[in-house]
CSV table of C-alpha atoms in Angstrom, one decimal:
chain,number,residue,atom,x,y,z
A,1,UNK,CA,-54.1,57.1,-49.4
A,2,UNK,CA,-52.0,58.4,-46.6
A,3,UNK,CA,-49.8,55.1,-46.9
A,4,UNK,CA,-45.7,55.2,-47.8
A,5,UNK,CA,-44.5,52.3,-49.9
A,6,UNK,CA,-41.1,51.6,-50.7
A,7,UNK,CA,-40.2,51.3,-54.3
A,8,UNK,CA,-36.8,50.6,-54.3
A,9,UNK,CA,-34.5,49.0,-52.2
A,10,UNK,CA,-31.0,50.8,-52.6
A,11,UNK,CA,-27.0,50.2,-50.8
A,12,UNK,CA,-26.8,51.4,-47.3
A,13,UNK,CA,-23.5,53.0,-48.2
A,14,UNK,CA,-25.1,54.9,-51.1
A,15,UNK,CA,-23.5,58.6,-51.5
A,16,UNK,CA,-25.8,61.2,-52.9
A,17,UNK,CA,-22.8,63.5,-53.3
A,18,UNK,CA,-21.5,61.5,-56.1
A,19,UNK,CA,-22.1,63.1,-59.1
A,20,UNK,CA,-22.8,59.4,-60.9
A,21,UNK,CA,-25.6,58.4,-57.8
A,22,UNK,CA,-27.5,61.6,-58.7
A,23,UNK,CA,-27.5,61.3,-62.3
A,24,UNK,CA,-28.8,57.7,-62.0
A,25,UNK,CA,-31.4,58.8,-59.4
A,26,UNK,CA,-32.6,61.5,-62.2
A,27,UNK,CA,-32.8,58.9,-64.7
A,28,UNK,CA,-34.2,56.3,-62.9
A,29,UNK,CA,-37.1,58.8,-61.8
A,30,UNK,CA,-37.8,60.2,-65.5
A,31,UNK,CA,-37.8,56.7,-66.5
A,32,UNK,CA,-40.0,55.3,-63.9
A,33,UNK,CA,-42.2,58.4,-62.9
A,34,UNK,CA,-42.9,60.1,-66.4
A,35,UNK,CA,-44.6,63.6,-65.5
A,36,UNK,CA,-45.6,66.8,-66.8
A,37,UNK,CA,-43.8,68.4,-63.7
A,38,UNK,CA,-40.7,67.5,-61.7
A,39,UNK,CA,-39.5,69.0,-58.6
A,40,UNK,CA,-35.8,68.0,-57.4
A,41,UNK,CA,-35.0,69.0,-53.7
A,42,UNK,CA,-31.6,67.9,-51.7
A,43,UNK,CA,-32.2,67.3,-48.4
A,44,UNK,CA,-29.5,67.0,-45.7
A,45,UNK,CA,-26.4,69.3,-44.8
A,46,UNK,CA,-25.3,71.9,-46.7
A,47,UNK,CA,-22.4,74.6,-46.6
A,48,UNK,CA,-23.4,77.2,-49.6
A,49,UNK,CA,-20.9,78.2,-52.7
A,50,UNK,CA,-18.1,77.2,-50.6
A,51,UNK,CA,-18.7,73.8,-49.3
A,52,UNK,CA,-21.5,72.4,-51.3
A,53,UNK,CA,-24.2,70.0,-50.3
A,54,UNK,CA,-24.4,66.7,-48.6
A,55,UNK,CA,-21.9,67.5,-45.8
A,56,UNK,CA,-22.3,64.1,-43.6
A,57,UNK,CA,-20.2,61.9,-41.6
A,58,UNK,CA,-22.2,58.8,-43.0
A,59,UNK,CA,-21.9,59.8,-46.5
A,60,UNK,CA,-18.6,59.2,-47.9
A,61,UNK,CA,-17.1,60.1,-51.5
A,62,UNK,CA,-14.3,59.0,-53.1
A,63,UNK,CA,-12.9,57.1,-49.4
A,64,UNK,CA,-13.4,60.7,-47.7
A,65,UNK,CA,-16.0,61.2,-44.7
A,66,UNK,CA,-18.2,64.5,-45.7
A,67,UNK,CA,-17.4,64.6,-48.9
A,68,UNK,CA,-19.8,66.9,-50.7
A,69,UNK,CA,-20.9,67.8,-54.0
A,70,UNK,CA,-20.8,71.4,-55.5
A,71,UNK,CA,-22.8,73.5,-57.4
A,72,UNK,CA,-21.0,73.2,-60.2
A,73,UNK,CA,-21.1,69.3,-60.2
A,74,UNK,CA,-24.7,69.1,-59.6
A,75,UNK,CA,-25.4,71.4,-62.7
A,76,UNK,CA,-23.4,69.4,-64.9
A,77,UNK,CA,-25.8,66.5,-63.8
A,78,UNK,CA,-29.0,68.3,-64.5
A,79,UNK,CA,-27.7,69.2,-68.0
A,80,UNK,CA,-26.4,65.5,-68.7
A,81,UNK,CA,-29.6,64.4,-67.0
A,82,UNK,CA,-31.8,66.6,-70.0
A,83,UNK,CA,-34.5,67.9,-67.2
A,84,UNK,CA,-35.7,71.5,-66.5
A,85,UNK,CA,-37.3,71.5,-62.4
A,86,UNK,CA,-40.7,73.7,-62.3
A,87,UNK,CA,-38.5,74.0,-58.6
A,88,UNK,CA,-34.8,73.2,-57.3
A,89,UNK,CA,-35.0,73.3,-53.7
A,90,UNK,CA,-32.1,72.5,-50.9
A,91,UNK,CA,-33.9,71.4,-47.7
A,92,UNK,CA,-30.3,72.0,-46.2
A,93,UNK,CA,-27.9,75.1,-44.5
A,94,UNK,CA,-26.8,78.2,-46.2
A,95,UNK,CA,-27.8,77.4,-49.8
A,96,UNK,CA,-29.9,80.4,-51.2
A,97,UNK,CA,-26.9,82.8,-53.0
A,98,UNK,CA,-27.1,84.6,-55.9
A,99,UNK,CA,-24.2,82.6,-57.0
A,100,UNK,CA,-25.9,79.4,-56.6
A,101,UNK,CA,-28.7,80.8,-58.2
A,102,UNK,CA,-27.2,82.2,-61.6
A,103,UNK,CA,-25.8,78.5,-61.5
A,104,UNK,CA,-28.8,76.5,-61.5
A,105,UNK,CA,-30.6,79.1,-63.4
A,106,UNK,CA,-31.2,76.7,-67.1
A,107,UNK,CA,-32.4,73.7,-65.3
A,108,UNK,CA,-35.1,75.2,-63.1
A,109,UNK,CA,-38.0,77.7,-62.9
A,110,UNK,CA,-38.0,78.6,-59.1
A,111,UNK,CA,-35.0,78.3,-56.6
A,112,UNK,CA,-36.4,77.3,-53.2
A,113,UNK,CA,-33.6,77.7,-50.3
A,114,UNK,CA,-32.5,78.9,-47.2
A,115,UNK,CA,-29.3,81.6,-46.6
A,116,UNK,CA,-29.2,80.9,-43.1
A,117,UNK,CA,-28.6,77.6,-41.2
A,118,UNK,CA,-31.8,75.3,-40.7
A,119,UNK,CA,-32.8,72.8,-37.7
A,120,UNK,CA,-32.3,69.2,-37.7
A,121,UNK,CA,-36.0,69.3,-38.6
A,122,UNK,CA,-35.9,70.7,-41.8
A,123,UNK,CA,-39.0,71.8,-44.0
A,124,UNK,CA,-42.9,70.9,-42.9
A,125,UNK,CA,-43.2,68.7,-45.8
A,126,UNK,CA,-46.8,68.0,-45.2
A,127,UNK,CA,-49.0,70.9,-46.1
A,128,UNK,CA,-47.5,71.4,-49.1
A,129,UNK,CA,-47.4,68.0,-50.2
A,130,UNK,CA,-51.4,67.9,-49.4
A,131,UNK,CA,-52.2,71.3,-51.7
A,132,UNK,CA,-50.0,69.5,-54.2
A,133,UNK,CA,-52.4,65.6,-53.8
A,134,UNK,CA,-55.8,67.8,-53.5
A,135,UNK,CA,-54.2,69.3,-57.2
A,136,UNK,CA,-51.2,68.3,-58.7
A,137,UNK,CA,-51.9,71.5,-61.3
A,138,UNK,CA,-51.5,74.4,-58.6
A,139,UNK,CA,-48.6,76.7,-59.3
A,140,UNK,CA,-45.7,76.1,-58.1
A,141,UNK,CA,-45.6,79.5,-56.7
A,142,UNK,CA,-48.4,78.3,-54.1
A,143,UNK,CA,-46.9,75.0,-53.6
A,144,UNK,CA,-43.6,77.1,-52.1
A,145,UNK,CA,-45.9,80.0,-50.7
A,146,UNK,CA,-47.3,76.5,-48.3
A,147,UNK,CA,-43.6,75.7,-47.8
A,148,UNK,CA,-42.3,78.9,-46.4
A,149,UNK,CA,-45.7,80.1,-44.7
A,150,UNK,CA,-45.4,76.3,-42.2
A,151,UNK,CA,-41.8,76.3,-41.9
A,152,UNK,CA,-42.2,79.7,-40.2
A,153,UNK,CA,-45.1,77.4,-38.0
A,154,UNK,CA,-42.9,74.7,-37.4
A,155,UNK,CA,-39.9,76.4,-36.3
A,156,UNK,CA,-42.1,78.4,-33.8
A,157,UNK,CA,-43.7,75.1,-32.6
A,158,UNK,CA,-39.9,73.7,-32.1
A,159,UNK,CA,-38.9,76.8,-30.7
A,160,UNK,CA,-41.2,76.2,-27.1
A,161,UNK,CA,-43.9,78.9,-29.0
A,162,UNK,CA,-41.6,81.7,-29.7
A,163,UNK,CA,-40.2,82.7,-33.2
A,164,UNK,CA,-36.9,81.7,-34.4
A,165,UNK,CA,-36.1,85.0,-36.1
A,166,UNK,CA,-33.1,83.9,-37.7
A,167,UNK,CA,-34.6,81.6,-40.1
A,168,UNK,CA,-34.7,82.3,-43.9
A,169,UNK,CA,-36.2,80.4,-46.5
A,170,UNK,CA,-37.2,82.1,-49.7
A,171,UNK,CA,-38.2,81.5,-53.2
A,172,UNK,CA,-36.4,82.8,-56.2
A,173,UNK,CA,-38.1,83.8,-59.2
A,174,UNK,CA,-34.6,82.6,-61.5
A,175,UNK,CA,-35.9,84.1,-64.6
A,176,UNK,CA,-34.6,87.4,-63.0
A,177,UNK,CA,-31.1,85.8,-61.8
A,178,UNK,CA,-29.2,86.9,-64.7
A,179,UNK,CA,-30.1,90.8,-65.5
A,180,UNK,CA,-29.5,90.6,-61.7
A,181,UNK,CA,-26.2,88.8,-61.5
A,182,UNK,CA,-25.0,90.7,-64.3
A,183,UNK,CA,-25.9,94.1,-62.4
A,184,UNK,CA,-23.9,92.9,-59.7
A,185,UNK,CA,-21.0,91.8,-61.5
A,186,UNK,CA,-20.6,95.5,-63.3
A,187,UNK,CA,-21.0,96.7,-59.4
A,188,UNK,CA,-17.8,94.4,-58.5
A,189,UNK,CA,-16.0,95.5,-61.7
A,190,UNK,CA,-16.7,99.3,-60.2
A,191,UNK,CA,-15.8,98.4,-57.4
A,192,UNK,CA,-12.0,97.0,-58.6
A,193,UNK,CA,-11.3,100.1,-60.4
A,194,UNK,CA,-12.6,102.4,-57.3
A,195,UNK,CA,-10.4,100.2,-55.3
A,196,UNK,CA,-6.9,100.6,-57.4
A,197,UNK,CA,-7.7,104.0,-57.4
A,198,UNK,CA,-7.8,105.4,-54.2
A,199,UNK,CA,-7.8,102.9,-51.3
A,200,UNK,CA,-10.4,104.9,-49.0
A,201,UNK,CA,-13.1,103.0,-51.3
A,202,UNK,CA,-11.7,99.6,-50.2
A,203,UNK,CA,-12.4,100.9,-46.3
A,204,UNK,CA,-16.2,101.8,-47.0
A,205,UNK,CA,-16.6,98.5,-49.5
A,206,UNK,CA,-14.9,96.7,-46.2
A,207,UNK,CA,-17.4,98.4,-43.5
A,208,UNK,CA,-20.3,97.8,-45.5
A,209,UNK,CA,-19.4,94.3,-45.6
A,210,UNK,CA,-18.4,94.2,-42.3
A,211,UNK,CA,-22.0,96.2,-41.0
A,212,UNK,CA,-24.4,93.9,-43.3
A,213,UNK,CA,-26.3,90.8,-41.8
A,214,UNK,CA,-23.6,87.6,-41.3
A,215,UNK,CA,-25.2,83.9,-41.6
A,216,UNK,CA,-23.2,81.3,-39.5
A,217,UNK,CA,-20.0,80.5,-40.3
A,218,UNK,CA,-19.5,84.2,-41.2
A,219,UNK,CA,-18.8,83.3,-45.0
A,220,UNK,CA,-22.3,84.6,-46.3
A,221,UNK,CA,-23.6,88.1,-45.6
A,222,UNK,CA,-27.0,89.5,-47.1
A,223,UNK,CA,-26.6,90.6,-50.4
A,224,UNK,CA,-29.8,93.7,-50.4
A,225,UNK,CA,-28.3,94.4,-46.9
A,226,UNK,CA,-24.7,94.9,-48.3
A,227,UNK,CA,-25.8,96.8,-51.0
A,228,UNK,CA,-27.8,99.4,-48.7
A,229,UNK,CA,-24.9,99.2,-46.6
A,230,UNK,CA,-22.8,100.1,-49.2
A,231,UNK,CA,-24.5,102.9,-50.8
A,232,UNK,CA,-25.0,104.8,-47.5
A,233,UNK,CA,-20.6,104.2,-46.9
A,234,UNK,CA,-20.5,105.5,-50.8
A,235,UNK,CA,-21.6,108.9,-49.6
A,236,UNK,CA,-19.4,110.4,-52.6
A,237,UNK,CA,-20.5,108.3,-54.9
A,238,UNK,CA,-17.0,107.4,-56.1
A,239,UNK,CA,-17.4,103.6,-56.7
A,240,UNK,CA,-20.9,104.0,-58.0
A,241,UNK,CA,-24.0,106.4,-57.9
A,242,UNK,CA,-27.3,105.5,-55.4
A,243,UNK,CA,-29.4,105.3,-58.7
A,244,UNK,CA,-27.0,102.3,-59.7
A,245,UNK,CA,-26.9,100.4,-56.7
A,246,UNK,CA,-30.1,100.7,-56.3
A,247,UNK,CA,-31.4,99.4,-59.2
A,248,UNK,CA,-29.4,96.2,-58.6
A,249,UNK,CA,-31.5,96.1,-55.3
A,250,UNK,CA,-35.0,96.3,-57.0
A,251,UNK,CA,-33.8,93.8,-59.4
A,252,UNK,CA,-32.7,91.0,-57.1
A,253,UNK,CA,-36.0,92.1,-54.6
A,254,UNK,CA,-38.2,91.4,-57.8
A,255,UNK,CA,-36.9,87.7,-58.1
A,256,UNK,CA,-37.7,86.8,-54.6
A,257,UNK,CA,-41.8,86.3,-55.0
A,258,UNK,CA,-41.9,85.2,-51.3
A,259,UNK,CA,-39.6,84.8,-48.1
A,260,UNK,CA,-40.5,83.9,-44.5
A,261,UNK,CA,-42.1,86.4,-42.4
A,262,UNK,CA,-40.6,86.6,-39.3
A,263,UNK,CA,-37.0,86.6,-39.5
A,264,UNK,CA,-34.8,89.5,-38.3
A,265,UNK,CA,-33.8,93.1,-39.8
A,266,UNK,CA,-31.1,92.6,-42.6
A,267,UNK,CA,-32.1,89.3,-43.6
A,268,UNK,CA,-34.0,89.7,-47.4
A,269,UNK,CA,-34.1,86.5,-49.0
């Protein structure tokens, strides 16, 4: 009825990067809140396979100011925790990979996430949330499709009217992740052996790295953009053929069902 009621009141100093706060969360939800359907989504700072989530100078782990939780951790939680996610979403920086993906693959359906930084503001909870009260049975695909479609509305609102073209947030089909990530993997095996072979393939691996879209912090390029990249510095063929690469694009562009419409060239979800 449009109210907010606390249910329980928890330790100021709480840290959801601890591995043991979010398995009790989890339990305490499933125990509390039975459903048919559960959606788990991180919201606060986040730094992508390198850092992890829950970056923040007010959340402190084991004595240590922005002390985060990785992927790994937070999968070893779900699977003690015994729940599969119709979504896992990170309202939070730099957290849609393929290697975070492939990661949280057995606990969830859909991957909801951003590969570029977000505003303070985060997602526009509030349309979503009121497809999901008007029917809690709508796919999650539409729930996500809601997300995506008013955080591009949101960020333009914030943005004085104009669009903030470097925002990203898309939504991962993961039932696709591992023919995908597997693809990939061969390509980086390929690419090894190309490499100790003759070093003039490590100079067009480098400048198709170097050329593709770079998120902030300059750790996480676009994955479809590096492989394009790569295929067209490739021009020989010697580290793999166009046919291979790019059927490792059209499997990774059939796991993302929808991404955010206005954000700039390179950028594919």
């Amino acid at each position: 009825d449009g109210q907010i009621t606390k249910v329980l009141d928890i330790p100021s100093d709480t840290s959801m990067s601890e591995p043991d706060e979010l398995y009790d969360f989890l339990s305490w939800a499933k125990a509390n809140y039975d459903a048919d359907r559960f959606m788990l989504v991180f919201w606060d700072h986040g730094g992508g396979l390198s850092t992890g989530y829950g970056q923040d100078s007010l959340n402190v782990r084991n004595g240590n100011k922005a002390g985060t939780i990785d992927v790994n951790e937070i999968a070893d939680v779900l699977k003690k925790a015994d729940m599969k996610f119709d979504l896992i979403g990170f309202d939070a920086c730099l957290m849609q990979g393929v290697e975070l993906a492939k990661v949280l693959e057995p606990y969830a359906d859909y991957y909801l996430a951003s590969e570029e930084t977000e505003s303070g503001f985060g997602w526009y909870y509030t349309s979503a949330f009121k497809l999901l009260a008007r029917d809690p049975s709508i796919a999650t695909e539409v729930f996500a499709k809601e997300m995506i479609s008013a955080f591009d509305v949101y960020n333009t609102v914030l943005n004085d009217g104009k669009e903030k073209n470097e925002t990203t947030l898309s939504l991962v089909d993961l039932s696709y992740i591992n023919r995908a990530y597997d693809s990939l993997s061969n390509l980086y095996e390929k690419q090894d052996a190309a490499i100790r072979k003759d070093s003039a393939d490590y100079a067009d691996i480098s400048v198709a790295a170097s050329q593709s879209y770079v998120f902030t912090g300059d750790e996480q390029i676009d994955l479809i953009d590096y492989l394009q990249k790569l295929d067209a510095a490739d021009y020989d063929d010697s580290i793999a053929t166009s046919q291979e690469i790019q059927e490792i694009i059209n499997q990774f562009k059939a796991s993302i069902v929808y991404r955010n419409s206005v954000s700039n060239e390179g950028i594919n979800g």
